C-alpha cells in the first residue's frame, strides 16, 4: 500500500542525502530498517507503517544508495550504515529508540545496539544478516563477487529484464504473484532498479560484497551480541530460504534474554508475507 499517511523527509549529511519516512505523533519512537538489493522503506515497510502509526512515532529509513538516499559518496559497510542510523536519530532529536531491522537492516540494528546500548530501548531482528561464520557456497560466491564484470553483468540483467525482477519477487513471497500487494511490490522494485541503473550502482550492496571472505564471512556480528542490553525479539519466517534457521536460533541464544518467534508460512520478506501476524507480534513486543 502506498505510504499516503507518511511524510518523506531528507537529511543533508556530509556523504549525501538520507531519506526517511515519518508517521505517527505520539508514543515511543520506532525506527524501521529495510534489507539489501532492491529493498526500500516503502517496499518493505509499506504495510507496517500504517499499522504502527496510531501508537508510535515511526521513522522508516532508506539506506544510502536506496530510494531517496542518493547520490551517496560515503561508506556503506557495517560502520557506515550504523553511522546513518545515528545521523537519523540525531537529526530527529531521538536520544533513544526501538529498532526493527530486516535482513541487512537486522545486522545493522544488532551492531548498533551492541555498540550503543544507551540508545536502543528494544530491538526486533527479522531474519538478520551478518550472523554466520560461513555460508553455503562460500568460496564460489566470493569468486563471483570479485570476478571483474560479473556483478555489472548481473546488474545489467536486472536493469533490462523486468521479468527477472518479477520472477525473483514471486519466489520471495509465499503467495507469489497471488499476493494482494504483488503489483505494488513489483512496481517499487522496478523503480529502485531504474534508480540504481541511472546512478551507475550495482544491484548488490557494498555491505553484502564486503561481508564475504574466501573461507569465512568477514562480517560476523556474533561476538558482539552478548553486549546487547535491551529486550530483543528475533523473528524468522519458517519458509525463509535466505537466512537459515540455525543462524537465527543461534542469534537468539547469544543475545541475553532474547525471545525467538517463528512465523508459519512466511518467507524472507516476512513483513509483506504475513503482515497481520507480524504487526500483531511487533505491537505486542514494542
Coordinates of N, CA, C and O in Angstrom, one line a residue, residues 86-272:
X86 N 22.7 6.6 13.4 CA 23.0 7.7 14.3 C 22.6 9.1 13.8 O 22.1 9.9 14.5
X87 N 22.9 9.3 12.5 CA 22.6 10.5 11.8 C 21.1 10.8 11.9 O 20.6 11.9 12.2
X88 N 20.3 9.8 11.6 CA 18.8 9.9 11.7 C 18.4 10.2 13.1 O 17.5 11.2 13.3
X89 N 18.9 9.5 14.1 CA 18.4 9.8 15.4 C 18.8 11.2 15.9 O 18.0 11.9 16.5
X90 N 20.0 11.6 15.6 CA 20.5 12.9 16.0 C 19.7 14.0 15.3 O 19.3 15.0 16.0
X91 N 19.4 13.8 14.0 CA 18.6 14.8 13.3 C 17.2 14.9 13.9 O 16.7 16.1 13.9
X92 N 16.6 13.8 14.3 CA 15.3 13.8 14.7 C 15.2 14.0 16.3 O 14.1 14.0 16.8
X93 N 16.3 14.3 16.9 CA 16.3 14.5 18.3 C 15.9 13.3 19.2 O 15.3 13.5 20.2
X94 N 16.3 12.2 18.7 CA 16.0 10.9 19.4 C 17.2 10.5 20.3 O 18.2 10.0 19.7
X95 N 17.1 10.6 21.6 CA 18.2 10.1 22.4 C 18.3 8.6 22.4 O 19.3 8.0 22.5
X96 N 17.1 8.0 22.2 CA 17.0 6.5 22.1 C 15.7 6.2 21.3 O 14.9 7.0 21.1
X97 N 15.7 4.9 20.9 CA 14.6 4.5 20.0 C 14.5 3.0 20.1 O 15.3 2.3 20.6
X98 N 13.4 2.4 19.5 CA 13.2 1.0 19.3 C 13.5 0.7 17.9 O 12.9 1.3 17.0
X99 N 14.4 -0.3 17.6 CA 14.9 -0.6 16.3 C 14.2 -1.9 15.8 O 14.2 -2.9 16.5
X100 N 13.8 -1.9 14.5 CA 13.3 -3.1 13.9 C 14.0 -3.2 12.5 O 14.0 -2.3 11.7
X101 N 14.8 -4.3 12.3 CA 15.5 -4.4 11.1 C 15.3 -5.8 10.4 O 15.3 -6.8 11.1
X102 N 15.2 -5.7 9.1 CA 15.1 -7.0 8.3 C 16.4 -7.2 7.6 O 16.9 -6.3 6.9
X103 N 16.9 -8.5 7.7 CA 18.0 -8.9 6.9 C 19.2 -8.1 7.1 O 19.7 -8.0 8.2
X104 N 19.7 -7.4 6.1 CA 20.8 -6.4 6.3 C 20.5 -5.4 7.4 O 21.3 -5.1 8.2
X105 N 19.2 -4.9 7.4 CA 18.8 -4.0 8.4 C 18.9 -4.6 9.8 O 19.2 -3.9 10.8
X106 N 18.6 -5.9 9.9 CA 18.8 -6.6 11.2 C 20.2 -6.6 11.7 O 20.5 -6.4 12.9
X107 N 21.1 -6.9 10.7 CA 22.5 -6.9 11.1 C 23.0 -5.5 11.6 O 23.8 -5.4 12.5
X108 N 22.6 -4.4 10.9 CA 23.0 -3.1 11.3 C 22.3 -2.7 12.6 O 23.0 -2.2 13.5
X109 N 21.1 -3.1 12.8 CA 20.4 -2.8 14.1 C 21.1 -3.5 15.2 O 21.3 -2.9 16.3
X110 N 21.5 -4.8 15.0 CA 22.2 -5.5 16.1 C 23.5 -4.9 16.4 O 23.9 -4.8 17.6
X111 N 24.3 -4.6 15.4 CA 25.6 -3.9 15.6 C 25.5 -2.6 16.3 O 26.2 -2.3 17.3
X112 N 24.5 -1.8 15.9 CA 24.3 -0.5 16.5 C 23.8 -0.7 18.0 O 24.3 0.0 18.9
X113 N 23.0 -1.6 18.3 CA 22.5 -1.9 19.7 C 23.6 -2.3 20.6 O 23.7 -2.0 21.7
X114 N 24.5 -3.2 20.0 CA 25.6 -3.7 20.8 C 26.6 -2.6 21.1 O 27.2 -2.5 22.2
X115 N 26.8 -1.7 20.2 CA 27.8 -0.6 20.4 C 27.3 0.6 21.0 O 28.0 1.5 21.5
X116 N 25.9 0.8 21.0 CA 25.3 1.9 21.6 C 24.1 1.5 22.5 O 22.9 1.8 22.2
X117 N 24.4 0.8 23.6 CA 23.3 0.2 24.4 C 22.4 1.2 25.0 O 21.2 1.0 25.3
X118 N 22.9 2.5 25.2 CA 22.1 3.5 25.8 C 21.1 4.1 24.8 O 20.2 4.9 25.3
X119 N 21.2 3.8 23.5 CA 20.4 4.5 22.5 C 19.3 3.5 22.0 O 18.5 4.0 21.2
X120 N 19.3 2.3 22.4 CA 18.3 1.3 21.9 C 17.5 0.8 23.1 O 18.0 0.1 24.0
X121 N 16.2 1.0 23.0 CA 15.3 0.6 24.1 C 14.8 -0.8 23.9 O 14.7 -1.6 24.9
X122 N 14.5 -1.2 22.7 CA 14.0 -2.5 22.3 C 14.5 -2.8 20.9 O 14.7 -1.9 20.1
X123 N 14.6 -4.1 20.6 CA 15.2 -4.5 19.4 C 14.5 -5.7 18.8 O 14.2 -6.7 19.4
X124 N 14.1 -5.5 17.5 CA 13.5 -6.6 16.8 C 14.3 -7.0 15.5 O 14.6 -6.1 14.7
X125 N 14.8 -8.2 15.5 CA 15.7 -8.6 14.4 C 14.9 -9.6 13.5 O 14.6 -10.7 14.0
X126 N 14.6 -9.3 12.3 CA 13.8 -10.2 11.4 C 14.8 -10.8 10.4 O 15.4 -10.1 9.6
X127 N 15.0 -12.1 10.6 CA 16.0 -12.8 9.7 C 17.2 -12.0 9.5 O 17.6 -11.7 8.4
X128 N 17.9 -11.7 10.6 CA 19.1 -10.7 10.5 C 20.2 -11.3 9.7 O 20.6 -12.5 9.8
X129 N 20.9 -10.4 8.9 CA 22.1 -10.8 8.3 C 23.3 -10.6 9.1 O 23.3 -10.0 10.2
X130 N 24.5 -11.2 8.7 CA 25.7 -11.0 9.4 C 25.9 -11.8 10.7 O 26.7 -11.5 11.5
X131 N 25.2 -13.0 10.7 CA 25.2 -13.8 11.9 C 25.8 -15.2 11.6 O 25.5 -16.1 12.4
X132 N 26.6 -15.3 10.6 CA 27.1 -16.6 10.2 C 28.6 -16.5 10.0 O 29.1 -15.5 9.5
X133 N 29.3 -17.6 10.4 CA 30.8 -17.6 10.1 C 31.1 -18.1 8.7 O 32.1 -17.7 8.1
X134 N 30.2 -18.9 8.2 CA 30.4 -19.4 6.8 C 29.0 -19.7 6.2 O 28.1 -20.2 6.9
X135 N 28.8 -19.4 4.9 CA 27.6 -19.6 4.3 C 27.7 -20.7 3.2 O 28.8 -21.0 2.8
X136 N 26.5 -21.2 2.8 CA 26.5 -22.1 1.7 C 27.2 -21.5 0.5 O 27.0 -20.3 0.2
X137 N 28.0 -22.3 -0.3 CA 28.7 -21.8 -1.5 C 29.6 -20.6 -1.1 O 29.7 -19.6 -1.9
X138 N 30.2 -20.6 0.0 CA 31.1 -19.5 0.4 C 32.1 -19.2 -0.6 O 32.2 -18.0 -1.0
X139 N 32.9 -20.1 -1.0 CA 34.0 -19.9 -1.9 C 33.6 -19.4 -3.3 O 34.1 -18.4 -3.9
X140 N 32.6 -20.1 -3.9 CA 32.1 -19.7 -5.2 C 31.4 -18.3 -5.2 O 31.6 -17.6 -6.1
X141 N 30.7 -18.0 -4.1 CA 30.1 -16.7 -4.0 C 31.2 -15.6 -3.9 O 31.1 -14.5 -4.6
X142 N 32.2 -15.9 -3.1 CA 33.4 -14.9 -3.0 C 34.0 -14.7 -4.4 O 34.3 -13.5 -4.8
X143 N 34.2 -15.7 -5.2 CA 34.8 -15.6 -6.5 C 33.9 -14.8 -7.4 O 34.3 -14.0 -8.2
X144 N 32.6 -15.1 -7.4 CA 31.6 -14.4 -8.2 C 31.7 -12.9 -7.9 O 31.7 -12.0 -8.8
X145 N 31.7 -12.5 -6.6 CA 31.7 -11.1 -6.2 C 32.9 -10.4 -6.6 O 32.9 -9.1 -6.8
X146 N 34.0 -11.1 -6.8 CA 35.3 -10.4 -7.1 C 35.8 -10.7 -8.5 O 37.0 -10.4 -8.9
X147 N 35.0 -11.3 -9.4 CA 35.4 -11.5 -10.8 C 35.0 -10.3 -11.5 O 33.8 -10.0 -11.6
X148 N 35.9 -9.6 -12.2 CA 35.6 -8.3 -12.9 C 34.4 -8.5 -13.9 O 34.5 -9.5 -14.7
X149 N 33.5 -7.7 -13.8 CA 32.4 -7.7 -14.8 C 31.2 -8.5 -14.4 O 30.1 -8.2 -14.9
X150 N 31.3 -9.5 -13.5 CA 30.1 -10.4 -13.3 C 29.0 -9.6 -12.5 O 27.8 -9.8 -12.8
X151 N 29.4 -8.8 -11.5 CA 28.4 -8.0 -10.8 C 27.7 -7.0 -11.8 O 26.5 -6.7 -11.7
X152 N 28.5 -6.4 -12.6 CA 28.0 -5.4 -13.6 C 27.0 -6.2 -14.6 O 26.0 -5.6 -14.9
X153 N 27.4 -7.4 -14.9 CA 26.5 -8.1 -15.8 C 25.2 -8.5 -15.1 O 24.1 -8.3 -15.7
X154 N 25.3 -8.9 -13.9 CA 24.0 -9.2 -13.1 C 23.2 -7.9 -13.0 O 21.9 -8.0 -13.2
X155 N 23.8 -6.8 -12.7 CA 23.1 -5.6 -12.6 C 22.4 -5.2 -13.9 O 21.2 -4.8 -13.9
X156 N 23.1 -5.4 -15.0 CA 22.5 -5.1 -16.3 C 21.3 -6.0 -16.7 O 20.3 -5.6 -17.2
X157 N 21.4 -7.3 -16.3 CA 20.3 -8.2 -16.5 C 19.1 -7.8 -15.7 O 18.0 -7.8 -16.3
X158 N 19.2 -7.4 -14.5 CA 18.1 -6.9 -13.7 C 17.5 -5.6 -14.3 O 16.3 -5.4 -14.4
X159 N 18.5 -4.8 -14.7 CA 18.0 -3.4 -15.2 C 17.2 -3.5 -16.5 O 16.3 -2.7 -16.7
X160 N 17.6 -4.5 -17.3 CA 16.9 -4.6 -18.7 C 15.9 -5.7 -18.8 O 15.4 -6.0 -19.8
X161 N 15.7 -6.4 -17.6 CA 14.7 -7.5 -17.7 C 13.8 -7.4 -16.5 O 13.9 -8.1 -15.5
X162 N 12.7 -6.6 -16.7 CA 11.7 -6.5 -15.6 C 11.1 -7.9 -15.2 O 10.7 -8.1 -14.1
X163 N 11.1 -8.8 -16.2 CA 10.5 -10.1 -15.9 C 11.4 -10.8 -14.9 O 10.9 -11.6 -14.1
X164 N 12.7 -10.6 -14.9 CA 13.6 -11.2 -13.9 C 13.3 -10.7 -12.5 O 13.3 -11.5 -11.5
X165 N 12.9 -9.4 -12.4 CA 12.5 -8.9 -11.1 C 11.3 -9.5 -10.6 O 11.1 -9.9 -9.4
X166 N 10.3 -9.7 -11.5 CA 9.0 -10.3 -11.1 C 9.3 -11.8 -10.7 O 8.7 -12.2 -9.7
X167 N 10.1 -12.5 -11.4 CA 10.4 -13.9 -11.0 C 11.0 -14.0 -9.6 O 10.7 -14.8 -8.8
X168 N 12.0 -13.1 -9.4 CA 12.7 -13.1 -8.1 C 11.7 -12.8 -6.9 O 11.7 -13.4 -5.8
X169 N 10.8 -11.8 -7.2 CA 9.9 -11.4 -6.1 C 8.8 -12.5 -5.9 O 8.3 -12.7 -4.8
X170 N 8.4 -13.1 -7.0 CA 7.4 -14.2 -6.9 C 8.0 -15.3 -6.1 O 7.3 -15.9 -5.3
X171 N 9.3 -15.6 -6.2 CA 9.9 -16.6 -5.4 C 10.1 -16.2 -3.9 O 10.2 -17.0 -3.0
X172 N 10.2 -14.9 -3.7 CA 10.5 -14.4 -2.3 C 9.2 -14.3 -1.5 O 9.3 -14.3 -0.3
X173 N 8.0 -14.3 -2.1 CA 6.8 -14.3 -1.4 C 6.1 -15.6 -1.4 O 6.0 -16.3 -2.5
X174 N 5.6 -16.1 -0.3 CA 5.0 -17.4 -0.2 C 3.8 -17.5 -1.2 O 3.6 -18.5 -1.8
X175 N 3.0 -16.4 -1.3 CA 1.9 -16.5 -2.2 C 2.3 -16.1 -3.6 O 1.4 -16.2 -4.5
X176 N 3.5 -15.7 -3.9 CA 4.0 -15.4 -5.2 C 3.2 -14.3 -5.8 O 2.8 -13.3 -5.2
X177 N 2.8 -14.5 -7.1 CA 2.1 -13.4 -7.8 C 0.6 -13.3 -7.3 O -0.1 -12.3 -7.7
X178 N 0.2 -14.2 -6.5 CA -1.2 -14.1 -5.9 C -1.2 -13.2 -4.7 O -2.3 -13.0 -4.1
X179 N -0.1 -12.7 -4.2 CA 0.0 -11.8 -3.1 C -0.8 -10.6 -3.4 O -0.7 -10.0 -4.5
X180 N -1.7 -10.1 -2.5 CA -2.6 -9.0 -2.9 C -1.8 -7.7 -3.2 O -2.3 -6.8 -3.9
X181 N -0.6 -7.5 -2.7 CA 0.2 -6.3 -3.0 C 1.3 -6.6 -4.0 O 2.2 -5.8 -4.1
X182 N 1.2 -7.7 -4.7 CA 2.3 -8.1 -5.6 C 2.6 -7.0 -6.7 O 3.8 -6.7 -6.9
X183 N 1.6 -6.5 -7.3 CA 1.8 -5.4 -8.3 C 2.5 -4.2 -7.8 O 3.4 -3.7 -8.4
X184 N 2.1 -3.8 -6.6 CA 2.8 -2.7 -5.9 C 4.2 -3.0 -5.6 O 5.1 -2.1 -5.8
X185 N 4.5 -4.1 -5.0 CA 5.8 -4.5 -4.6 C 6.7 -4.6 -5.9 O 7.9 -4.1 -5.9
X186 N 6.2 -5.2 -7.0 CA 7.0 -5.2 -8.2 C 7.3 -3.8 -8.7 O 8.4 -3.5 -9.2
X187 N 6.3 -3.0 -8.7 CA 6.5 -1.6 -9.2 C 7.6 -0.9 -8.4 O 8.4 -0.2 -9.0
X188 N 7.6 -1.0 -7.1 CA 8.6 -0.4 -6.2 C 10.0 -1.0 -6.5 O 10.9 -0.2 -6.6
X189 N 10.1 -2.3 -6.7 CA 11.4 -2.9 -7.0 C 11.9 -2.4 -8.4 O 13.1 -2.2 -8.6
X190 N 11.0 -2.4 -9.4 CA 11.4 -1.9 -10.7 C 11.8 -0.4 -10.7 O 12.8 -0.1 -11.3
X191 N 11.2 0.4 -9.9 CA 11.5 1.8 -9.7 C 12.9 1.9 -9.1 O 13.8 2.7 -9.5
X192 N 13.2 1.0 -8.1 CA 14.5 1.0 -7.4 C 15.6 0.6 -8.4 O 16.7 1.1 -8.4
X193 N 15.3 -0.4 -9.2 CA 16.3 -0.9 -10.2 C 16.6 0.2 -11.2 O 17.8 0.4 -11.6
X194 N 15.6 1.0 -11.7 CA 15.8 2.1 -12.6 C 16.7 3.1 -11.9 O 17.6 3.7 -12.6
X195 N 16.5 3.4 -10.6 CA 17.3 4.4 -9.9 C 18.8 3.9 -9.8 O 19.7 4.7 -9.9
X196 N 19.0 2.6 -9.6 CA 20.3 2.1 -9.5 C 21.0 2.2 -10.8 O 22.2 2.6 -10.9
X197 N 20.3 1.9 -11.9 CA 20.9 2.0 -13.2 C 21.3 3.4 -13.5 O 22.4 3.7 -14.0
X198 N 20.4 4.4 -13.3 CA 20.7 5.8 -13.6 C 21.9 6.3 -12.7 O 22.6 7.2 -13.2
X199 N 22.0 5.8 -11.5 CA 23.1 6.2 -10.6 C 24.4 5.5 -10.9 O 25.4 5.8 -10.3
X200 N 24.4 4.5 -11.7 CA 25.6 3.7 -12.0 C 26.0 2.7 -10.9 O 27.1 2.4 -10.7
X201 N 25.0 2.3 -10.1 CA 25.2 1.5 -8.9 C 25.1 0.0 -9.3 O 24.4 -0.4 -10.3
X202 N 25.6 -0.9 -8.4 CA 25.5 -2.3 -8.5 C 24.2 -2.7 -7.9 O 23.7 -2.1 -6.9
X203 N 23.6 -3.9 -8.3 CA 22.4 -4.4 -7.7 C 22.6 -4.9 -6.3 O 21.7 -4.9 -5.5
X204 N 23.8 -5.3 -6.0 CA 24.1 -5.7 -4.6 C 24.8 -4.6 -3.8 O 25.5 -3.8 -4.4
X205 N 24.6 -4.6 -2.5 CA 25.1 -3.6 -1.7 C 26.6 -3.8 -1.3 O 27.0 -5.0 -1.3
X206 N 27.3 -2.7 -1.0 CA 28.7 -2.9 -0.6 C 28.8 -3.8 0.7 O 29.7 -4.5 0.9
X207 N 27.8 -3.6 1.6 CA 27.8 -4.4 2.8 C 27.8 -5.9 2.4 O 28.5 -6.7 3.0
X208 N 27.0 -6.3 1.5 CA 26.9 -7.7 1.0 C 28.3 -8.1 0.4 O 28.8 -9.2 0.8
X209 N 28.8 -7.3 -0.4 CA 30.0 -7.7 -1.1 C 31.2 -7.8 -0.2 O 32.0 -8.8 -0.2
X210 N 31.3 -6.8 0.7 CA 32.5 -6.8 1.6 C 32.3 -7.8 2.7 O 33.3 -8.2 3.4
X211 N 31.1 -8.4 2.9 CA 30.9 -9.4 4.0 C 31.6 -10.7 3.7 O 31.9 -11.5 4.6
X212 N 31.8 -11.0 2.4 CA 32.3 -12.3 2.0 C 33.8 -12.4 2.0 O 34.5 -11.6 1.3
X213 N 34.4 -13.3 2.7 CA 35.8 -13.7 2.5 C 35.9 -15.0 1.8 O 34.8 -15.7 1.5
X214 N 37.1 -15.5 1.5 CA 37.2 -16.7 0.7 C 36.8 -17.9 1.5 O 36.0 -18.8 1.0
X215 N 37.2 -18.0 2.8 CA 36.8 -19.2 3.6 C 35.8 -18.8 4.7 O 35.0 -19.7 5.1
X216 N 35.8 -17.6 5.2 CA 34.9 -17.2 6.2 C 34.2 -15.9 5.9 O 34.7 -15.1 5.1
X217 N 33.1 -15.6 6.6 CA 32.4 -14.3 6.4 C 33.2 -13.3 7.1 O 33.7 -13.4 8.3
X218 N 33.5 -12.2 6.5 CA 34.2 -11.0 7.1 C 33.3 -10.3 8.0 O 33.8 -9.6 9.0
X219 N 32.0 -10.3 7.7 CA 31.0 -9.6 8.7 C 30.4 -10.7 9.5 O 29.5 -11.5 9.0
X220 N 30.8 -10.9 10.7 CA 30.2 -11.9 11.6 C 30.0 -11.2 12.9 O 30.9 -10.9 13.7
X221 N 28.8 -10.8 13.2 CA 28.4 -10.0 14.3 C 28.2 -10.8 15.6 O 28.0 -10.2 16.7
X222 N 28.3 -12.1 15.6 CA 28.0 -12.9 16.7 C 28.8 -12.6 18.0 O 28.3 -12.6 19.1
X223 N 30.1 -12.2 17.9 CA 30.9 -11.9 19.1 C 30.3 -10.6 19.8 O 30.6 -10.4 21.0
X224 N 29.6 -9.8 19.1 CA 29.1 -8.5 19.7 C 27.7 -8.8 20.4 O 27.3 -7.9 21.2
X225 N 27.0 -9.9 20.1 CA 25.7 -10.0 20.5 C 25.5 -10.0 22.1 O 24.5 -9.6 22.6
X226 N 26.5 -10.5 22.8 CA 26.4 -10.5 24.2 C 26.4 -9.1 24.8 O 26.0 -8.9 26.0
X227 N 26.7 -8.1 24.0 CA 26.7 -6.7 24.5 C 25.4 -6.0 24.4 O 25.2 -4.9 24.8
X228 N 24.4 -6.7 23.7 CA 23.1 -6.1 23.6 C 22.4 -6.2 24.9 O 22.2 -7.3 25.5
X229 N 21.9 -5.1 25.4 CA 21.4 -5.0 26.8 C 19.9 -4.8 26.8 O 19.3 -4.9 27.9
X230 N 19.2 -4.6 25.7 CA 17.8 -4.3 25.7 C 17.0 -5.5 25.4 O 17.5 -6.5 24.9
X231 N 15.7 -5.5 25.8 CA 14.8 -6.6 25.4 C 14.9 -6.8 23.9 O 14.8 -5.9 23.1
X232 N 15.0 -8.1 23.4 CA 15.2 -8.4 22.0 C 14.3 -9.5 21.5 O 14.1 -10.5 22.2
X233 N 13.7 -9.3 20.4 CA 12.9 -10.4 19.7 C 13.5 -10.7 18.4 O 13.7 -9.8 17.6
X234 N 13.8 -12.0 18.2 CA 14.3 -12.4 16.9 C 13.2 -13.2 16.2 O 12.6 -14.1 16.8
X235 N 13.0 -12.9 14.9 CA 11.9 -13.4 14.2 C 12.4 -14.0 12.9 O 13.3 -13.5 12.2
X236 N 11.7 -15.1 12.5 CA 12.0 -15.7 11.2 C 10.8 -16.4 10.6 O 10.0 -17.1 11.4
X237 N 10.5 -16.2 9.3 CA 9.5 -17.0 8.7 C 10.0 -18.4 8.4 O 11.1 -18.7 8.1
X238 N 9.1 -19.4 8.7 CA 9.5 -20.8 8.6 C 9.8 -21.2 7.2 O 10.4 -22.3 7.0
X239 N 9.5 -20.4 6.2 CA 9.8 -20.7 4.8 C 10.8 -19.8 4.2 O 10.9 -19.6 3.0
X240 N 11.6 -19.2 5.1 CA 12.7 -18.3 4.7 C 13.8 -19.2 4.0 O 14.4 -20.1 4.6
X241 N 14.2 -18.8 2.8 CA 15.2 -19.6 2.0 C 16.5 -18.8 2.0 O 17.5 -19.2 1.3
X242 N 16.6 -17.6 2.7 CA 17.8 -16.8 2.6 C 18.7 -17.0 3.9 O 19.9 -17.2 3.8
X243 N 18.0 -16.8 5.0 CA 18.7 -16.9 6.3 C 18.3 -18.3 7.0 O 17.1 -18.5 7.3
X244 N 19.3 -19.2 7.2 CA 18.9 -20.5 7.8 C 18.4 -20.4 9.2 O 18.8 -19.5 10.0
X245 N 17.6 -21.3 9.6 CA 17.0 -21.4 10.9 C 18.1 -21.5 12.0 O 18.0 -20.9 13.0
X246 N 19.2 -22.3 11.7 CA 20.3 -22.4 12.7 C 20.9 -21.1 13.0 O 21.2 -20.9 14.2
X247 N 21.1 -20.2 12.0 CA 21.7 -18.9 12.3 C 20.8 -18.0 13.2 O 21.2 -17.3 14.1
X248 N 19.5 -18.1 12.9 CA 18.5 -17.3 13.7 C 18.4 -17.8 15.1 O 18.4 -17.1 16.1
X249 N 18.4 -19.1 15.3 CA 18.4 -19.7 16.6 C 19.6 -19.4 17.4 O 19.5 -19.1 18.6
X250 N 20.8 -19.4 16.8 CA 22.0 -19.1 17.5 C 22.0 -17.6 17.9 O 22.4 -17.2 19.0
X251 N 21.5 -16.7 17.0 CA 21.4 -15.3 17.3 C 20.6 -15.1 18.6 O 21.0 -14.4 19.5
X252 N 19.4 -15.8 18.6 CA 18.6 -15.6 19.8 C 19.3 -16.2 21.1 O 19.1 -15.6 22.2
X253 N 20.1 -17.2 21.0 CA 20.8 -17.8 22.1 C 21.9 -16.8 22.6 O 22.1 -16.8 23.8
X254 N 22.5 -16.1 21.7 CA 23.7 -15.3 22.1 C 23.3 -14.0 22.6 O 24.1 -13.3 23.3
X255 N 22.1 -13.5 22.4 CA 21.6 -12.2 22.9 C 21.0 -12.5 24.3 O 20.0 -13.3 24.4
X256 N 21.5 -11.9 25.4 CA 20.9 -12.2 26.7 C 19.4 -11.9 26.8 O 19.0 -10.8 26.5
X257 N 18.7 -13.0 27.1 CA 17.3 -12.8 27.4 C 16.4 -12.7 26.1 O 15.2 -12.5 26.2
X258 N 17.0 -12.9 24.9 CA 16.2 -12.7 23.7 C 15.1 -13.8 23.5 O 15.3 -14.9 24.0
X259 N 14.0 -13.4 22.9 CA 13.0 -14.3 22.5 C 13.0 -14.7 21.1 O 13.5 -13.8 20.2
X260 N 12.6 -15.9 20.7 CA 12.6 -16.3 19.3 C 11.2 -16.6 18.9 O 10.4 -17.3 19.5
X261 N 10.8 -16.0 17.7 CA 9.4 -16.2 17.2 C 9.6 -16.7 15.8 O 10.2 -16.1 14.9
X262 N 8.9 -17.9 15.5 CA 8.9 -18.5 14.2 C 7.5 -18.3 13.6 O 6.5 -18.7 14.3
X263 N 7.4 -17.7 12.4 CA 6.1 -17.4 11.8 C 5.8 -18.4 10.7 O 6.6 -18.5 9.7
X264 N 4.8 -19.2 10.8 CA 4.5 -20.2 9.8 C 4.1 -19.6 8.5 O 3.6 -18.5 8.4
X265 N 4.4 -20.3 7.4 CA 4.0 -19.9 6.1 C 4.5 -18.5 5.7 O 3.7 -17.7 5.1
X266 N 5.7 -18.1 6.1 CA 6.3 -16.8 5.8 C 7.7 -17.0 5.3 O 8.4 -17.9 5.8
X267 N 8.1 -16.2 4.3 CA 9.4 -16.3 3.8 C 10.3 -15.2 4.3 O 10.0 -14.6 5.4
X268 N 11.3 -14.8 3.5 CA 12.3 -13.8 4.0 C 11.7 -12.5 4.1 O 12.0 -11.7 4.9
X269 N 10.8 -12.1 3.2 CA 10.1 -10.8 3.2 C 8.9 -10.9 4.1 O 7.8 -10.6 3.7
X270 N 9.1 -11.3 5.3 CA 8.1 -11.6 6.3 C 7.1 -10.4 6.5 O 5.9 -10.6 6.6
X271 N 7.6 -9.1 6.6 CA 6.6 -8.0 6.9 C 5.6 -7.9 5.8 O 4.5 -7.4 6.0
X272 N 5.9 -8.4 4.6 CA 4.9 -8.3 3.5 C 4.2 -9.7 3.4 O 3.0 -9.7 3.0

